[in-house]
PDB file of C-alpha atoms in Angstrom:
ATOM      1  CA  MET F   1      19.643 102.573  55.514  1.00 82.00           C
ATOM      2  CA  PRO F   2      22.207 105.542  56.115  1.00 95.00           C
ATOM      3  CA  LEU F   3      21.483 108.966  54.710  1.00 98.00           C
ATOM      4  CA  THR F   4      22.970 109.343  51.316  1.00 98.00           C
ATOM      5  CA  LEU F   5      23.052 111.857  48.517  1.00 98.00           C
ATOM      6  CA  THR F   6      23.619 110.930  44.815  1.00 98.00           C
ATOM      7  CA  THR F   7      24.143 113.835  42.316  1.00 98.00           C
ATOM      8  CA  LEU F   8      22.196 113.481  39.203  1.00 98.00           C
ATOM      9  CA  GLY F   9      22.825 116.981  37.745  1.00 98.00           C
ATOM     10  CA  THR F  10      24.273 120.249  38.585  1.00 98.00           C
ATOM     11  CA  ALA F  11      24.084 122.518  35.443  1.00 97.00           C
ATOM     12  CA  SER F  12      22.451 125.984  35.365  1.00 96.00           C
ATOM     13  CA  PRO F  13      20.413 127.215  33.447  1.00 96.00           C
ATOM     14  CA  HIS F  14      20.423 124.370  30.914  1.00 96.00           C
ATOM     15  CA  PRO F  15      21.891 120.857  30.498  1.00 96.00           C
ATOM     16  CA  ARG F  16      25.336 120.379  28.920  1.00 94.00           C
ATOM     17  CA  PRO F  17      26.926 117.217  27.521  1.00 95.00           C
ATOM     18  CA  GLY F  18      27.451 114.958  30.506  1.00 93.00           C
ATOM     19  CA  ARG F  19      25.993 117.521  32.856  1.00 97.00           C
ATOM     20  CA  PRO F  20      22.257 117.510  33.323  1.00 98.00           C
ATOM     21  CA  CYS F  21      20.477 120.316  35.223  1.00 98.00           C
ATOM     22  CA  SER F  22      19.613 120.158  39.029  1.00 98.00           C
ATOM     23  CA  GLY F  23      18.656 116.840  40.354  1.00 98.00           C
ATOM     24  CA  TYR F  24      19.624 114.509  43.287  1.00 99.00           C
ATOM     25  CA  LEU F  25      18.619 111.080  44.740  1.00 99.00           C
ATOM     26  CA  VAL F  26      18.257 111.289  48.657  1.00 98.00           C
ATOM     27  CA  ARG F  27      18.087 107.762  50.429  1.00 98.00           C
ATOM     28  CA  GLY F  28      17.629 107.195  54.053  1.00 98.00           C
ATOM     29  CA  GLY F  29      15.481 105.333  56.436  1.00 97.00           C
ATOM     30  CA  GLY F  30      14.114 103.006  53.757  1.00 97.00           C
ATOM     31  CA  ALA F  31      12.954 106.079  51.618  1.00 98.00           C
ATOM     32  CA  GLU F  32      14.151 107.019  48.223  1.00 98.00           C
ATOM     33  CA  VAL F  33      13.408 110.643  47.086  1.00 98.00           C
ATOM     34  CA  TRP F  34      14.228 112.237  43.796  1.00 98.00           C
ATOM     35  CA  VAL F  35      15.021 115.996  44.638  1.00 99.00           C
ATOM     36  CA  ASP F  36      14.593 118.339  41.860  1.00 98.00           C
ATOM     37  CA  ALA F  37      13.888 116.988  38.243  1.00 98.00           C
ATOM     38  CA  GLY F  38      16.085 119.141  35.940  1.00 98.00           C
ATOM     39  CA  PRO F  39      16.293 118.194  32.340  1.00 98.00           C
ATOM     40  CA  GLY F  40      18.454 115.140  31.822  1.00 98.00           C
ATOM     41  CA  THR F  41      18.133 113.766  35.447  1.00 98.00           C
ATOM     42  CA  PHE F  42      15.294 111.199  34.725  1.00 98.00           C
ATOM     43  CA  ALA F  43      17.896 109.097  32.722  1.00 98.00           C
ATOM     44  CA  GLU F  44      20.549 109.652  35.357  1.00 98.00           C
ATOM     45  CA  LEU F  45      18.202 108.550  37.993  1.00 98.00           C
ATOM     46  CA  GLN F  46      17.718 105.185  36.318  1.00 98.00           C
ATOM     47  CA  ARG F  47      21.427 104.420  36.672  1.00 97.00           C
ATOM     48  CA  HIS F  48      20.865 104.323  40.466  1.00 98.00           C
ATOM     49  CA  THR F  49      17.339 103.162  40.989  1.00 97.00           C
ATOM     50  CA  ASP F  50      14.034 101.866  39.404  1.00 97.00           C
ATOM     51  CA  PRO F  51      11.852 105.081  39.254  1.00 97.00           C
ATOM     52  CA  ALA F  52       8.888 102.880  40.227  1.00 95.00           C
ATOM     53  CA  ARG F  53      10.551 102.247  43.537  1.00 96.00           C
ATOM     54  CA  LEU F  54      10.740 105.987  44.479  1.00 98.00           C
ATOM     55  CA  THR F  55       9.071 106.974  47.768  1.00 98.00           C
ATOM     56  CA  ALA F  56       8.445 110.461  46.633  1.00 98.00           C
ATOM     57  CA  ILE F  57       9.669 113.287  44.317  1.00 98.00           C
ATOM     58  CA  TRP F  58      10.375 116.682  45.811  1.00 98.00           C
ATOM     59  CA  ILE F  59      10.425 119.862  43.599  1.00 98.00           C
ATOM     60  CA  SER F  60      12.107 123.049  44.987  1.00 98.00           C
ATOM     61  CA  HIS F  61      10.446 125.434  42.533  1.00 98.00           C
ATOM     62  CA  LEU F  62       8.806 125.479  39.113  1.00 98.00           C
ATOM     63  CA  HIS F  63      11.623 126.830  36.816  1.00 98.00           C
ATOM     64  CA  ALA F  64      12.324 124.460  33.984  1.00 97.00           C
ATOM     65  CA  ASP F  65      15.912 123.657  35.036  1.00 98.00           C
ATOM     66  CA  HIS F  66      14.411 122.044  38.223  1.00 98.00           C
ATOM     67  CA  CYS F  67      11.261 120.455  37.156  1.00 98.00           C
ATOM     68  CA  ALA F  68      11.108 119.805  33.289  1.00 97.00           C
ATOM     69  CA  ASP F  69      12.017 116.173  33.609  1.00 98.00           C
ATOM     70  CA  LEU F  70       8.858 115.489  35.605  1.00 97.00           C
ATOM     71  CA  LEU F  71       7.165 115.240  32.239  1.00 95.00           C
ATOM     72  CA  ALA F  72       9.595 112.421  31.121  1.00 95.00           C
ATOM     73  CA  ALA F  73       9.057 110.704  34.484  1.00 96.00           C
ATOM     74  CA  VAL F  74       5.252 110.815  34.124  1.00 94.00           C
ATOM     75  CA  TYR F  75       5.508 109.373  30.641  1.00 92.00           C
ATOM     76  CA  GLY F  76       7.740 106.650  31.969  1.00 94.00           C
ATOM     77  CA  LEU F  77       5.501 105.908  34.918  1.00 94.00           C
ATOM     78  CA  ALA F  78       2.255 106.015  32.970  1.00 91.00           C
ATOM     79  CA  TYR F  79       3.188 104.646  29.520  1.00 90.00           C
ATOM     80  CA  GLY F  80       6.786 103.252  29.611  1.00 92.00           C
ATOM     81  CA  GLY F  81       6.466 100.115  31.694  1.00 91.00           C
ATOM     82  CA  LEU F  82       7.604 101.775  34.956  1.00 94.00           C
ATOM     83  CA  THR F  83       4.269 101.732  36.632  1.00 92.00           C
ATOM     84  CA  PRO F  84       4.729 102.029  40.458  1.00 95.00           C
ATOM     85  CA  ALA F  85       2.880  99.753  42.832  1.00 94.00           C
ATOM     86  CA  GLU F  86       1.137 102.912  44.236  1.00 95.00           C
ATOM     87  CA  PRO F  87       1.181 106.441  43.254  1.00 97.00           C
ATOM     88  CA  VAL F  88       4.426 108.315  43.862  1.00 97.00           C
ATOM     89  CA  ALA F  89       3.989 111.422  46.060  1.00 98.00           C
ATOM     90  CA  VAL F  90       5.203 114.622  44.357  1.00 98.00           C
ATOM     91  CA  TYR F  91       5.864 117.440  46.743  1.00 98.00           C
ATOM     92  CA  ALA F  92       5.903 120.652  44.808  1.00 98.00           C
ATOM     93  CA  PRO F  93       4.575 124.252  44.710  1.00 98.00           C
ATOM     94  CA  ALA F  94       1.036 124.790  43.804  1.00 96.00           C
ATOM     95  CA  GLY F  95       0.159 124.346  40.143  1.00 95.00           C
ATOM     96  CA  CYS F  96       2.785 121.592  39.444  1.00 97.00           C
ATOM     97  CA  GLY F  97       0.360 119.037  38.513  1.00 95.00           C
ATOM     98  CA  ARG F  98      -1.629 121.552  36.185  1.00 94.00           C
ATOM     99  CA  ARG F  99       1.500 122.250  34.300  1.00 94.00           C
ATOM    100  CA  ILE F 100       2.280 118.634  33.562  1.00 93.00           C
ATOM    101  CA  ALA F 101      -1.240 117.995  32.546  1.00 94.00           C
ATOM    102  CA  GLY F 102      -1.196 120.994  30.231  1.00 94.00           C
ATOM    103  CA  PHE F 103       1.875 119.749  28.475  1.00 91.00           C
ATOM    104  CA  LEU F 104      -0.172 116.580  27.727  1.00 89.00           C
ATOM    105  CA  GLY F 105      -3.097 118.593  26.391  1.00 92.00           C
ATOM    106  CA  ARG F 106      -5.226 117.849  29.354  1.00 91.00           C
ATOM    107  CA  SER F 107      -7.133 120.395  31.480  1.00 88.00           C
ATOM    108  CA  ASP F 108      -7.172 118.399  34.810  1.00 90.00           C
ATOM    109  CA  THR F 109      -4.779 116.105  36.532  1.00 91.00           C
ATOM    110  CA  GLY F 110      -7.120 113.227  37.191  1.00 93.00           C
ATOM    111  CA  PHE F 111      -5.784 110.938  34.568  1.00 93.00           C
ATOM    112  CA  LEU F 112      -2.375 110.948  36.400  1.00 93.00           C
ATOM    113  CA  ASP F 113      -3.853 109.689  39.799  1.00 94.00           C
ATOM    114  CA  PRO F 114      -2.857 106.074  39.305  1.00 94.00           C
ATOM    115  CA  PHE F 115       0.786 107.141  38.984  1.00 95.00           C
ATOM    116  CA  VAL F 116       1.563 110.362  40.894  1.00 96.00           C
ATOM    117  CA  GLU F 117      -0.113 112.121  43.732  1.00 96.00           C
ATOM    118  CA  PHE F 118       0.574 115.939  43.813  1.00 97.00           C
ATOM    119  CA  ARG F 119       0.978 117.467  47.244  1.00 97.00           C
ATOM    120  CA  THR F 120       1.451 121.132  47.770  1.00 98.00           C
ATOM    121  CA  LEU F 121       4.509 122.577  49.593  1.00 98.00           C
ATOM    122  CA  GLU F 122       4.307 125.439  51.996  1.00 97.00           C
ATOM    123  CA  ASP F 123       6.882 126.953  54.454  1.00 98.00           C
ATOM    124  CA  GLY F 124       7.477 124.519  57.232  1.00 97.00           C
ATOM    125  CA  HIS F 125       5.995 121.548  55.314  1.00 98.00           C
ATOM    126  CA  GLU F 126       7.131 118.310  56.977  1.00 98.00           C
ATOM    127  CA  ALA F 127       7.013 114.777  55.250  1.00 98.00           C
ATOM    128  CA  ARG F 128       7.879 111.686  57.142  1.00 98.00           C
ATOM    129  CA  LEU F 129       8.812 108.846  54.829  1.00 98.00           C
ATOM    130  CA  GLY F 130       9.918 105.828  56.885  1.00 96.00           C
ATOM    131  CA  GLY F 131      12.755 107.007  58.900  1.00 98.00           C
ATOM    132  CA  LEU F 132      13.416 110.052  56.620  1.00 98.00           C
ATOM    133  CA  VAL F 133      12.033 113.504  57.567  1.00 98.00           C
ATOM    134  CA  LEU F 134      11.795 116.065  54.907  1.00 98.00           C
ATOM    135  CA  THR F 135      11.212 119.770  55.994  1.00 98.00           C
ATOM    136  CA  SER F 136      10.747 122.526  53.388  1.00 98.00           C
ATOM    137  CA  ARG F 137      11.473 126.173  54.092  1.00 98.00           C
ATOM    138  CA  ALA F 138      10.423 129.034  51.882  1.00 98.00           C
ATOM    139  CA  VAL F 139      13.598 130.919  50.410  1.00 98.00           C
ATOM    140  CA  VAL F 140      13.796 134.105  48.380  1.00 97.00           C
ATOM    141  CA  HIS F 141      13.834 133.633  44.517  1.00 97.00           C
ATOM    142  CA  ASP F 142      11.934 135.236  41.680  1.00 95.00           C
ATOM    143  CA  THR F 143       9.178 132.671  42.105  1.00 97.00           C
ATOM    144  CA  GLU F 144       7.720 130.466  44.958  1.00 98.00           C
ATOM    145  CA  ALA F 145      10.775 128.374  46.027  1.00 98.00           C
ATOM    146  CA  TYR F 146      11.774 126.167  48.875  1.00 98.00           C
ATOM    147  CA  GLY F 147      15.007 124.740  50.443  1.00 98.00           C
ATOM    148  CA  LEU F 148      15.067 121.393  51.928  1.00 98.00           C
ATOM    149  CA  ARG F 149      16.309 119.868  55.207  1.00 98.00           C
ATOM    150  CA  ALA F 150      16.480 116.035  55.217  1.00 98.00           C
ATOM    151  CA  GLU F 151      17.152 114.262  58.535  1.00 98.00           C
ATOM    152  CA  CYS F 152      17.598 110.544  59.074  1.00 98.00           C
ATOM    153  CA  GLY F 153      19.407 108.609  61.963  1.00 96.00           C
ATOM    154  CA  GLY F 154      20.787 111.865  63.523  1.00 97.00           C
ATOM    155  CA  LYS F 155      22.291 113.029  60.253  1.00 98.00           C
ATOM    156  CA  VAL F 156      21.313 116.253  58.349  1.00 98.00           C
ATOM    157  CA  LEU F 157      21.441 117.162  54.744  1.00 98.00           C
ATOM    158  CA  ALA F 158      20.390 120.698  53.795  1.00 98.00           C
ATOM    159  CA  TYR F 159      19.687 121.760  50.224  1.00 98.00           C
ATOM    160  CA  SER F 160      19.394 125.461  49.199  1.00 98.00           C
ATOM    161  CA  GLY F 161      17.430 125.004  46.041  1.00 98.00           C
ATOM    162  CA  ASP F 162      17.556 128.331  44.116  1.00 98.00           C
ATOM    163  CA  THR F 163      17.722 131.286  46.479  1.00 98.00           C
ATOM    164  CA  GLY F 164      18.930 134.773  47.052  1.00 97.00           C
ATOM    165  CA  PRO F 165      20.444 135.792  50.380  1.00 97.00           C
ATOM    166  CA  CYS F 166      17.835 135.358  53.113  1.00 97.00           C
ATOM    167  CA  GLU F 167      17.704 134.536  56.708  1.00 94.00           C
ATOM    168  CA  PRO F 168      15.762 131.168  56.386  1.00 96.00           C
ATOM    169  CA  LEU F 169      18.723 129.769  54.463  1.00 97.00           C
ATOM    170  CA  ALA F 170      21.056 129.809  57.545  1.00 96.00           C
ATOM    171  CA  GLU F 171      18.218 128.406  59.569  1.00 96.00           C
ATOM    172  CA  LEU F 172      17.643 125.598  57.007  1.00 96.00           C
ATOM    173  CA  ALA F 173      21.289 124.587  57.187  1.00 98.00           C
ATOM    174  CA  ARG F 174      21.975 125.039  60.982  1.00 98.00           C
ATOM    175  CA  ASP F 175      24.400 122.429  62.168  1.00 98.00           C
ATOM    176  CA  ALA F 176      23.798 120.305  58.918  1.00 98.00           C
ATOM    177  CA  ASP F 177      26.329 117.631  58.323  1.00 98.00           C
ATOM    178  CA  LEU F 178      26.347 118.369  54.568  1.00 98.00           C
ATOM    179  CA  PHE F 179      25.033 121.749  53.096  1.00 98.00           C
ATOM    180  CA  LEU F 180      24.305 121.427  49.377  1.00 98.00           C
ATOM    181  CA  CYS F 181      24.278 124.959  48.135  1.00 98.00           C
ATOM    182  CA  GLU F 182      23.866 126.748  44.844  1.00 98.00           C
ATOM    183  CA  ALA F 183      26.646 129.289  43.767  1.00 98.00           C
ATOM    184  CA  ASP F 184      25.079 130.407  40.517  1.00 97.00           C
ATOM    185  CA  ILE F 185      26.403 133.886  39.932  1.00 97.00           C
ATOM    186  CA  ASP F 186      29.759 135.727  39.866  1.00 96.00           C
ATOM    187  CA  ARG F 187      28.385 138.871  41.588  1.00 95.00           C
ATOM    188  CA  HIS F 188      24.881 140.402  42.416  1.00 95.00           C
ATOM    189  CA  ARG F 189      23.381 142.847  39.897  1.00 89.00           C
ATOM    190  CA  GLU F 190      21.924 145.901  41.496  1.00 84.00           C
ATOM    191  CA  GLY F 191      18.410 145.301  42.913  1.00 80.00           C
ATOM    192  CA  GLU F 192      18.556 141.581  41.971  1.00 84.00           C
ATOM    193  CA  GLN F 193      18.871 138.998  44.881  1.00 89.00           C
ATOM    194  CA  VAL F 194      17.557 135.766  43.388  1.00 95.00           C
ATOM    195  CA  HIS F 195      20.740 133.606  43.377  1.00 98.00           C
ATOM    196  CA  LEU F 196      23.962 133.263  45.486  1.00 98.00           C
ATOM    197  CA  THR F 197      27.512 133.988  44.789  1.00 98.00           C
ATOM    198  CA  PRO F 198      30.296 131.578  46.026  1.00 98.00           C
ATOM    199  CA  GLU F 199      31.019 133.987  48.829  1.00 98.00           C
ATOM    200  CA  ASP F 200      27.348 133.974  49.872  1.00 98.00           C
ATOM    201  CA  ALA F 201      27.359 130.127  49.961  1.00 98.00           C
ATOM    202  CA  GLY F 202      30.523 130.062  51.963  1.00 98.00           C
ATOM    203  CA  ALA F 203      29.220 132.735  54.335  1.00 98.00           C
ATOM    204  CA  TYR F 204      25.766 130.856  54.925  1.00 98.00           C
ATOM    205  CA  ALA F 205      27.648 127.603  55.490  1.00 98.00           C
ATOM    206  CA  ARG F 206      29.896 129.409  58.037  1.00 98.00           C
ATOM    207  CA  GLU F 207      26.906 131.049  59.836  1.00 98.00           C
ATOM    208  CA  ALA F 208      25.064 127.815  60.042  1.00 98.00           C
ATOM    209  CA  ARG F 209      28.073 125.932  61.334  1.00 98.00           C
ATOM    210  CA  ALA F 210      27.675 123.219  58.586  1.00 98.00           C
ATOM    211  CA  GLY F 211      30.069 120.283  58.717  1.00 98.00           C
ATOM    212  CA  GLU F 212      30.882 120.371  54.847  1.00 98.00           C
ATOM    213  CA  LEU F 213      29.811 122.614  52.147  1.00 98.00           C
ATOM    214  CA  LEU F 214      28.974 120.975  48.658  1.00 98.00           C
ATOM    215  CA  VAL F 215      28.800 123.564  45.927  1.00 98.00           C
ATOM    216  CA  THR F 216      26.322 122.958  42.945  1.00 98.00           C
ATOM    217  CA  HIS F 217      24.154 124.869  40.404  1.00 98.00           C
ATOM    218  CA  VAL F 218      27.233 126.874  39.037  1.00 98.00           C
ATOM    219  CA  GLY F 219      26.142 129.194  36.321  1.00 96.00           C
ATOM    220  CA  PRO F 220      27.910 129.855  32.986  1.00 95.00           C
ATOM    221  CA  THR F 221      29.804 132.955  34.211  1.00 95.00           C
ATOM    222  CA  LEU F 222      31.804 130.676  36.635  1.00 97.00           C
ATOM    223  CA  THR F 223      33.461 127.308  36.650  1.00 96.00           C
ATOM    224  CA  PRO F 224      32.667 124.896  39.326  1.00 97.00           C
ATOM    225  CA  GLU F 225      36.220 124.649  40.439  1.00 97.00           C
ATOM    226  CA  ALA F 226      36.535 128.499  40.721  1.00 98.00           C
ATOM    227  CA  ALA F 227      33.061 128.765  42.545  1.00 98.00           C
ATOM    228  CA  THR F 228      34.143 125.999  45.085  1.00 98.00           C
ATOM    229  CA  GLY F 229      37.415 127.720  45.724  1.00 98.00           C
ATOM    230  CA  ARG F 230      35.817 131.043  46.402  1.00 98.00           C
ATOM    231  CA  ALA F 231      33.213 129.499  48.592  1.00 98.00           C
ATOM    232  CA  ALA F 232      35.632 127.574  50.525  1.00 98.00           C
ATOM    233  CA  ALA F 233      37.604 130.779  51.287  1.00 98.00           C
ATOM    234  CA  ALA F 234      34.526 132.353  52.703  1.00 98.00           C
ATOM    235  CA  PHE F 235      33.517 129.277  54.617  1.00 98.00           C
ATOM    236  CA  GLY F 236      36.785 128.406  56.214  1.00 98.00           C
ATOM    237  CA  GLY F 237      35.803 124.839  56.360  1.00 97.00           C
ATOM    238  CA  ARG F 238      35.734 121.678  54.177  1.00 97.00           C
ATOM    239  CA  ALA F 239      34.143 122.422  50.750  1.00 98.00           C
ATOM    240  CA  SER F 240      33.945 120.534  47.437  1.00 98.00           C
ATOM    241  CA  THR F 241      32.119 120.464  44.130  1.00 98.00           C
ATOM    242  CA  ALA F 242      29.002 118.312  43.450  1.00 98.00           C
ATOM    243  CA  ARG F 243      29.804 115.983  40.573  1.00 98.00           C
ATOM    244  CA  GLU F 244      27.383 114.013  38.492  1.00 98.00           C
ATOM    245  CA  GLY F 245      27.259 110.317  39.486  1.00 97.00           C
ATOM    246  CA  GLU F 246      28.934 110.864  42.949  1.00 98.00           C
ATOM    247  CA  VAL F 247      27.410 109.111  45.918  1.00 98.00           C
ATOM    248  CA  ARG F 248      27.880 110.573  49.313  1.00 97.00           C
ATOM    249  CA  THR F 249      27.101 109.100  52.782  1.00 98.00           C
ATOM    250  CA  VAL F 250      26.134 112.144  54.949  1.00 98.00           C
TER     251      VAL F 250
END
């Protein structure tokens, strides 16, 4: 199976009609991984695969626009007839499972064990899922957050997650065939470095020598088209806008 990326949602910081928040389906090497579970993405995921067939779920950080649909997924897997043959691994920052249990009025996660298995991310965490290798790198945000490098069959997909400018981002995307990168803000506010401007995204793609830049997670002060144009100018290479429903072979 080639390495592919399906865009499920790109909106920030809340879903909009026809545009869920952050979420992607990464396939490769016999594995299917739901990357980020922003509001609205669980429904979109079902357009492309049966959630019970997921190999894993990977969550960059615990802000609601990247993880809130885990609650919908747990309901579907546990009570909605989508029960997996074995628990789906959920790679996420510490405390993710407790949050889900708390939403359901429970103090522990044991009741979820037949459906999902929470595994804690850390910098440099590596997961081998068939022929797909996922490596997580800590990035700079206003909470614990990770970017993702997915490798399969000699192809590399890098994903920024939510991040401010930081050196690990360039390392994460080094020589990636496709760099999926946020461009959330129009400009940095003084003393705040928790997101990227389009120019930041383009500069990191250029520094990393990425083959292509795919712009996502564009906030309300920008349009996706404007953000992509600005990022492309800074990159000097091929850049395009992530669109819901689009499937790309890396």
